[in-house]
XYZ file of C-alpha atoms in Angstrom:
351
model
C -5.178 -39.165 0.516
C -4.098 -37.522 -2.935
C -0.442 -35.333 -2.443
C -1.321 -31.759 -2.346
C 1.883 -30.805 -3.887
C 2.193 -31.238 -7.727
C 5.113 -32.192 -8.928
C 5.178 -30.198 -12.004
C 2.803 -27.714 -14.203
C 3.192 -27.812 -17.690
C 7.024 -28.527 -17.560
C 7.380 -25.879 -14.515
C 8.459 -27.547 -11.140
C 6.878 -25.852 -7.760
C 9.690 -26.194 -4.583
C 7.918 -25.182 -1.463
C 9.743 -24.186 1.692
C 10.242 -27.137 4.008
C 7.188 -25.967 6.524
C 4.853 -25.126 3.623
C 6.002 -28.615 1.871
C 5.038 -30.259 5.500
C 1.444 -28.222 6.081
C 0.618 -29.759 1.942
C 1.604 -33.144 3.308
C -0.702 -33.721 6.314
C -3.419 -35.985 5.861
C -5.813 -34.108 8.593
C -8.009 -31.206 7.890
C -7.685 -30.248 11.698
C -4.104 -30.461 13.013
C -1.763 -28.895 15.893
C 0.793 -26.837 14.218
C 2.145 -26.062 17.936
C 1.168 -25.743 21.452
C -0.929 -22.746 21.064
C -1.985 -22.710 17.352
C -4.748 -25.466 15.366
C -4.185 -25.422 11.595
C -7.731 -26.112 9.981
C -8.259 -26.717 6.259
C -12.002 -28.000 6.012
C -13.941 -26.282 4.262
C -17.210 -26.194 6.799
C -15.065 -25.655 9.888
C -13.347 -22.451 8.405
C -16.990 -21.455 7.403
C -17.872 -22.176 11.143
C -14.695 -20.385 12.915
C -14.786 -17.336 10.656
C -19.071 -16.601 11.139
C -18.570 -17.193 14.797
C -17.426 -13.753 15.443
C -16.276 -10.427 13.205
C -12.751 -10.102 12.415
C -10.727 -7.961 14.371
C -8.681 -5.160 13.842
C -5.352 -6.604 14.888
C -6.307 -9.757 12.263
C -5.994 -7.376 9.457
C -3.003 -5.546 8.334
C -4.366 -2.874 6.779
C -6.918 -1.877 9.207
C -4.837 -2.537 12.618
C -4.033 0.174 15.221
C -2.224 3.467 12.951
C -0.616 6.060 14.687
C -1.543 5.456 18.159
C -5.153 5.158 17.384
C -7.817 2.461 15.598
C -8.717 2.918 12.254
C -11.968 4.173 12.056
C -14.750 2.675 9.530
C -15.127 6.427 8.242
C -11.030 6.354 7.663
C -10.965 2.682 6.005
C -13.979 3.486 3.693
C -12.105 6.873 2.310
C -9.032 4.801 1.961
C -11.058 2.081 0.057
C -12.559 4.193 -2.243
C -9.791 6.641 -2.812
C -7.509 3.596 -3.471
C -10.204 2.233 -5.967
C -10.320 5.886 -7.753
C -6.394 5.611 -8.217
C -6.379 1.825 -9.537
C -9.120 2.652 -12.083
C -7.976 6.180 -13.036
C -4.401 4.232 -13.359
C -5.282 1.599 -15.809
C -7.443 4.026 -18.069
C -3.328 5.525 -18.364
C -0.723 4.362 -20.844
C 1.995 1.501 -18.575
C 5.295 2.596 -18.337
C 8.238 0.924 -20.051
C 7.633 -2.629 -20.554
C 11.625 -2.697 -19.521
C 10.084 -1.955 -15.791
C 9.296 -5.719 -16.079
C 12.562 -7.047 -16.391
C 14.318 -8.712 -13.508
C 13.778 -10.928 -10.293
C 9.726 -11.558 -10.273
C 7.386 -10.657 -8.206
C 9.699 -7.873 -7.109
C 9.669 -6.164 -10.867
C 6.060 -6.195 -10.975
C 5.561 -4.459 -7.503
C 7.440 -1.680 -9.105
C 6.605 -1.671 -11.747
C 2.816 -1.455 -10.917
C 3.558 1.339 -7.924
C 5.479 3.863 -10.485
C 1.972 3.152 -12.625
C -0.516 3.874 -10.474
C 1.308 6.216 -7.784
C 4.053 7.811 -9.752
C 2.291 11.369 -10.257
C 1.886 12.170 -6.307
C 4.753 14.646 -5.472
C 7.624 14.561 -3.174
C 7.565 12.877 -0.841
C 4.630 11.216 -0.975
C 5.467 9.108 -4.045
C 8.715 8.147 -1.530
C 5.749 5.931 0.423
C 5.259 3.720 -2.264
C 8.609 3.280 -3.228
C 9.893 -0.092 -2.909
C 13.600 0.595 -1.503
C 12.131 2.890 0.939
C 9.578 0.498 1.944
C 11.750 -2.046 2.726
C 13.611 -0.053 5.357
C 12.038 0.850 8.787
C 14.669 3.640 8.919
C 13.512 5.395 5.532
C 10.285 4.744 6.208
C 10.509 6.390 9.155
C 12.233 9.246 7.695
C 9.651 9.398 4.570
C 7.015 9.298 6.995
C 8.070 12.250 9.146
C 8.704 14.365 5.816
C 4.911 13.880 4.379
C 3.693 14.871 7.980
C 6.024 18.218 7.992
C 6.078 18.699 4.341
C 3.428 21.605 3.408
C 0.773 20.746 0.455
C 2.947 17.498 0.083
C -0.194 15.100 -0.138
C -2.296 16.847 -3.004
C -1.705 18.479 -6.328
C -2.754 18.842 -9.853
C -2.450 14.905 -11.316
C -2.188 13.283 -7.413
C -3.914 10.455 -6.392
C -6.566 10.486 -4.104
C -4.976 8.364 -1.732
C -2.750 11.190 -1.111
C -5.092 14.138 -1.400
C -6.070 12.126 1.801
C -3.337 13.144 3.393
C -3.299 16.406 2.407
C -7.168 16.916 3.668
C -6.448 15.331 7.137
C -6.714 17.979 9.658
C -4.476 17.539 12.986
C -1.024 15.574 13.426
C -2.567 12.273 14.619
C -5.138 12.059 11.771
C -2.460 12.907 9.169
C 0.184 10.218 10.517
C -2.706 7.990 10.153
C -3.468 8.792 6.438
C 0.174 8.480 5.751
C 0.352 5.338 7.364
C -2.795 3.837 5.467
C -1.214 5.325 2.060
C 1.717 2.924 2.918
C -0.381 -0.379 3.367
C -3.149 0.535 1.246
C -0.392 0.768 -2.092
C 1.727 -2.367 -0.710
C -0.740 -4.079 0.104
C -2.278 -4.305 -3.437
C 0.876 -3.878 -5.549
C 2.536 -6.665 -3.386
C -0.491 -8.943 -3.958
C -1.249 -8.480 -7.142
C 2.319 -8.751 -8.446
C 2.347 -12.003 -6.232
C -0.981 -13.483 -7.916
C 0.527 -12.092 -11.821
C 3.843 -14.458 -11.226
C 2.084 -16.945 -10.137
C -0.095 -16.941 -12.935
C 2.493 -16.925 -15.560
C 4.766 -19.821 -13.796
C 1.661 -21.686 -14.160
C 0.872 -21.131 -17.525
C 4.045 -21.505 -19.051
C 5.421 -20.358 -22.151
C 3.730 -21.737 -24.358
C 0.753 -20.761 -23.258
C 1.003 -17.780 -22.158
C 1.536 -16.847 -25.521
C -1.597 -18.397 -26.341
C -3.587 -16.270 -23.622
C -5.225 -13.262 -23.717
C -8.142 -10.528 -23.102
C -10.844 -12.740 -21.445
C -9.078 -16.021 -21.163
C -6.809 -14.441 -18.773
C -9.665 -13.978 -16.167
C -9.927 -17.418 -15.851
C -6.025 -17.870 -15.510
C -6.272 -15.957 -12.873
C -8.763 -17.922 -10.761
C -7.320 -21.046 -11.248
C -3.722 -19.337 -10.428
C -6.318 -18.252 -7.108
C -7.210 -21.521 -6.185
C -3.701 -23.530 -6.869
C -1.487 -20.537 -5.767
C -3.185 -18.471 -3.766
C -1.112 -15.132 -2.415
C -3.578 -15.234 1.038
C -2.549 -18.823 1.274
C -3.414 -18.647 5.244
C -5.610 -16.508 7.722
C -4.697 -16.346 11.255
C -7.479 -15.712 13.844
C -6.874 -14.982 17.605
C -8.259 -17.734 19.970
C -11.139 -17.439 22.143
C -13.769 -19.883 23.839
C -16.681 -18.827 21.139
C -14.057 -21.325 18.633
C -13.348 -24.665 21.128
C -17.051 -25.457 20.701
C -16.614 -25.873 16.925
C -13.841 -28.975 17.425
C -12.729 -31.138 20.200
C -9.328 -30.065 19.031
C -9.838 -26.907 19.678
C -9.222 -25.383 23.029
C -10.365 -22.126 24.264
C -6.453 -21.000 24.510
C -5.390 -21.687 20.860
C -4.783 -19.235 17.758
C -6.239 -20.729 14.499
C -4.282 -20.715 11.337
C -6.725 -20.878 8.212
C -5.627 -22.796 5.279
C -6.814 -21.802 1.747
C -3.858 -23.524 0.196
C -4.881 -26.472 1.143
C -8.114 -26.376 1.409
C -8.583 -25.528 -2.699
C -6.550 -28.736 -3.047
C -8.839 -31.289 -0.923
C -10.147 -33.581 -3.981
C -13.392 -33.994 -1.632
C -14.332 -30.823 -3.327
C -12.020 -30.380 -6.705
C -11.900 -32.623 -9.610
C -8.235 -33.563 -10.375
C -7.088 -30.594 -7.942
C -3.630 -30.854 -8.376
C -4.017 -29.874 -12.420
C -4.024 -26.490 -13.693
C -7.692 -25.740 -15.450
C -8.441 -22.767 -15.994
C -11.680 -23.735 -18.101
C -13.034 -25.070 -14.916
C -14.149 -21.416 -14.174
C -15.611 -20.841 -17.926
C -19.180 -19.681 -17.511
C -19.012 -19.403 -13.228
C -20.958 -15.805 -12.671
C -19.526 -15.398 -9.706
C -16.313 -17.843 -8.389
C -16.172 -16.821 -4.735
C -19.263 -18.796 -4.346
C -17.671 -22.017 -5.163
C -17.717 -24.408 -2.364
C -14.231 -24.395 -0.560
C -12.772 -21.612 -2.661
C -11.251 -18.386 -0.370
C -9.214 -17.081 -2.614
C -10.197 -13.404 -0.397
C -11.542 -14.335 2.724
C -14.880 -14.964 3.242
C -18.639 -12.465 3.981
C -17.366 -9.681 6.790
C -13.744 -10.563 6.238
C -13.055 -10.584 2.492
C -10.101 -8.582 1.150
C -10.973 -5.115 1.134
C -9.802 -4.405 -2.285
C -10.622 -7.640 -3.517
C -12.384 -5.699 -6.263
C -9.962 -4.407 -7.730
C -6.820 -7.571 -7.555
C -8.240 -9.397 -10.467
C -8.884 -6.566 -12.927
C -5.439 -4.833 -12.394
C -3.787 -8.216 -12.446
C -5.118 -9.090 -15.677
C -4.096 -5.742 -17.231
C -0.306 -6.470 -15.518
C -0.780 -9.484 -17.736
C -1.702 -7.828 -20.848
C 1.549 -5.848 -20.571
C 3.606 -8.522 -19.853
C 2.315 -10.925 -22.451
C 2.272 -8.059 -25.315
C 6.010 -7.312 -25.036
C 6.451 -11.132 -24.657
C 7.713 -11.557 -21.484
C 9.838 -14.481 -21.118
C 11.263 -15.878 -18.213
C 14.978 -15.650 -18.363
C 16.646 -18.960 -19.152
C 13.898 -21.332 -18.977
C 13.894 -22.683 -15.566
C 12.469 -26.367 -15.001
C 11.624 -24.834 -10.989
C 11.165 -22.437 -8.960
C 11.198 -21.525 -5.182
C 8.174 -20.829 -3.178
C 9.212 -19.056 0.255
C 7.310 -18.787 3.689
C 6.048 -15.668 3.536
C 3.341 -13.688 4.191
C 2.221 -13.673 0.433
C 2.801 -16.732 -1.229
C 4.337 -16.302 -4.403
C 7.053 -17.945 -6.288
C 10.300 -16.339 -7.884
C 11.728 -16.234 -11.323
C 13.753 -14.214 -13.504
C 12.319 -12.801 -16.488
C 13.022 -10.288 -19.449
C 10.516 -8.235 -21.505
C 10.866 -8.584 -25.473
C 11.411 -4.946 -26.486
């Protein structure tokens, strides 16, 4: 079978972490990972395992359990929409600083991307989205408690909806919920689209990322989908409605869904190592490409899969137009296990 790890794209070496590096090198399309968990990468078995019953809330980390309580559909869809509102009201605004790019990647580009879209909510709201606070379960904590007990903290003239959310919750419960959704509803999508961005320009490469721009960009970004995928895995809870589906399946095992491999197997990609972006010139609609996940698939797709490629391709725009440059020219670059797959670089804007 063809290696599913490429040694280089255009000049630009990709180092995996060991267990990724070992999940790219198995031969199988159904495999034990461990005693308890099946890793699966074909393409009509994931279709199988993920129609044979709805995902559940504990399978998806912005939707599990929130302050005590489940997330109700009512609560997800006002978070969905409000979030949408925010990212579209956002890029109709000026970026900040191109400057905001500088520095260790995709890290910059998180930031960068929160202070854009969720800068104008007030204290301490805007402290939810920030990412040193984030990053600490202690300030988060902390940040948390002051939204809940600050008064009119989550609205005001120029907030985002996300937070007027917040601010329109009635009761403690419900508004420790909202706060808690405003937290994985703006990492969530900064994270991942800041994630799928650096991937995109590690992939390109200098020279042609200077070449890129305005439409050709969309199809950067599906390729950068398929060969670098952020959701590189899904993980679904075992059960016996899955050990039907595959003698190695057994009615005790977790599933680990593969995406990263799967957009590699050459049983369904011409040369599917290579980076070719014009093989998605003139496809309508992508996610109905055999064996391509890059969000999940019907009744578990990303729920703001709408809105990952648009904003990454403006995040692109920026970047390219202040010429972006990836600080001293490495030959490689580290991909770590984590949950977002996403590799690292420094870089410095132009201006």
């Amino acid at each position: 079978m063809e290696q599913l790890a490429p040694a280089a794209v255009h000049g630009h070496g990709v180092v995996f972490a060991p267990r990724i590096q070992d999940l790219l090198a198995r031969e199988d399309k159904v495999f034990r990972i461990d005693a308890t968990t099946v890793g699966v990468s074909d393409f009509r078995l994931l279709s199988d395992i993920v129609a044979a019953r709805p995902v559940l809330a504990s399978e998806r980390s912005v939707y599990k359990p929130a302050a005590g309580a489940d997330v109700d559909h009512d609560s997800a869809t006002r978070t969905i929409r409000a979030l949408g509102q925010d990212v579209m009201a956002g890029v109709r605004t000026p970026p900040p600083p191109a400057r905001g790019l500088s520095g260790a990647w995709p890290e910059s580009a998180t930031s960068y991307l929160r202070t854009w879209l969720f800068a104008s909510d007030p204290l301490p709201v805007s402290l939810l989205s920030k990412r040193g606070v984030t990053r600490s379960d202690g300030l988060s904590r902390l940040a948390d408690r002051a939204v809940t007990l600050w008064p009119g903290s989550g609205a005001g003239s120029g907030s985002t909806a996300l937070a007027g959310l917040i601010h329109d919750a009635t009761g403690d419960r419900d508004r420790r919920q909202a706060v808690a959704l405003y937290r994985r509803a703006t990492a969530t999508l900064c994270d991942g689209v800041a994630a799928l961005a650096a991937n995109a320009l590690w992939l390109m490469g200098p020279a042609r990322a200077r070449e890129e721009s305005g439409a050709g960009l969309t199809t950067v970004l599906w390729e950068t989908l398929r060969l670098l995928p952020p959701a590189w895995m899904l993980f679904r809870k075992g059960g016996p409605g899955y050990a039907g589906l595959h003698p190695g399946i057994r009615p005790e095992d977790d599933l680990a869904l593969f995406p990263l491999l799967m957009h590699r197997d050459p049983d369904h990609w011409t040369d599917p190592l290579e980076f070719r972006p014009e093989r998605w010139a003139g496809v309508a609609d992508p996610e109905k490409t055999p064996a391509f996940m890059p969000f999940g698939f019907d009744g578990a797709r990303c729920w703001a899969k709408h809105l990952v490629v648009p904003l990454a391709e403006r995040l692109l725009d920026v970047a390219l137009e202040h010429r972006l440059a990836l600080r001293g020219s490495p030959r490689e670059t580290h991909v770590p296990l984590r949950s977002l797959l996403s590799v690292r670089f420094e870089a410095d804007t132009g201006v």
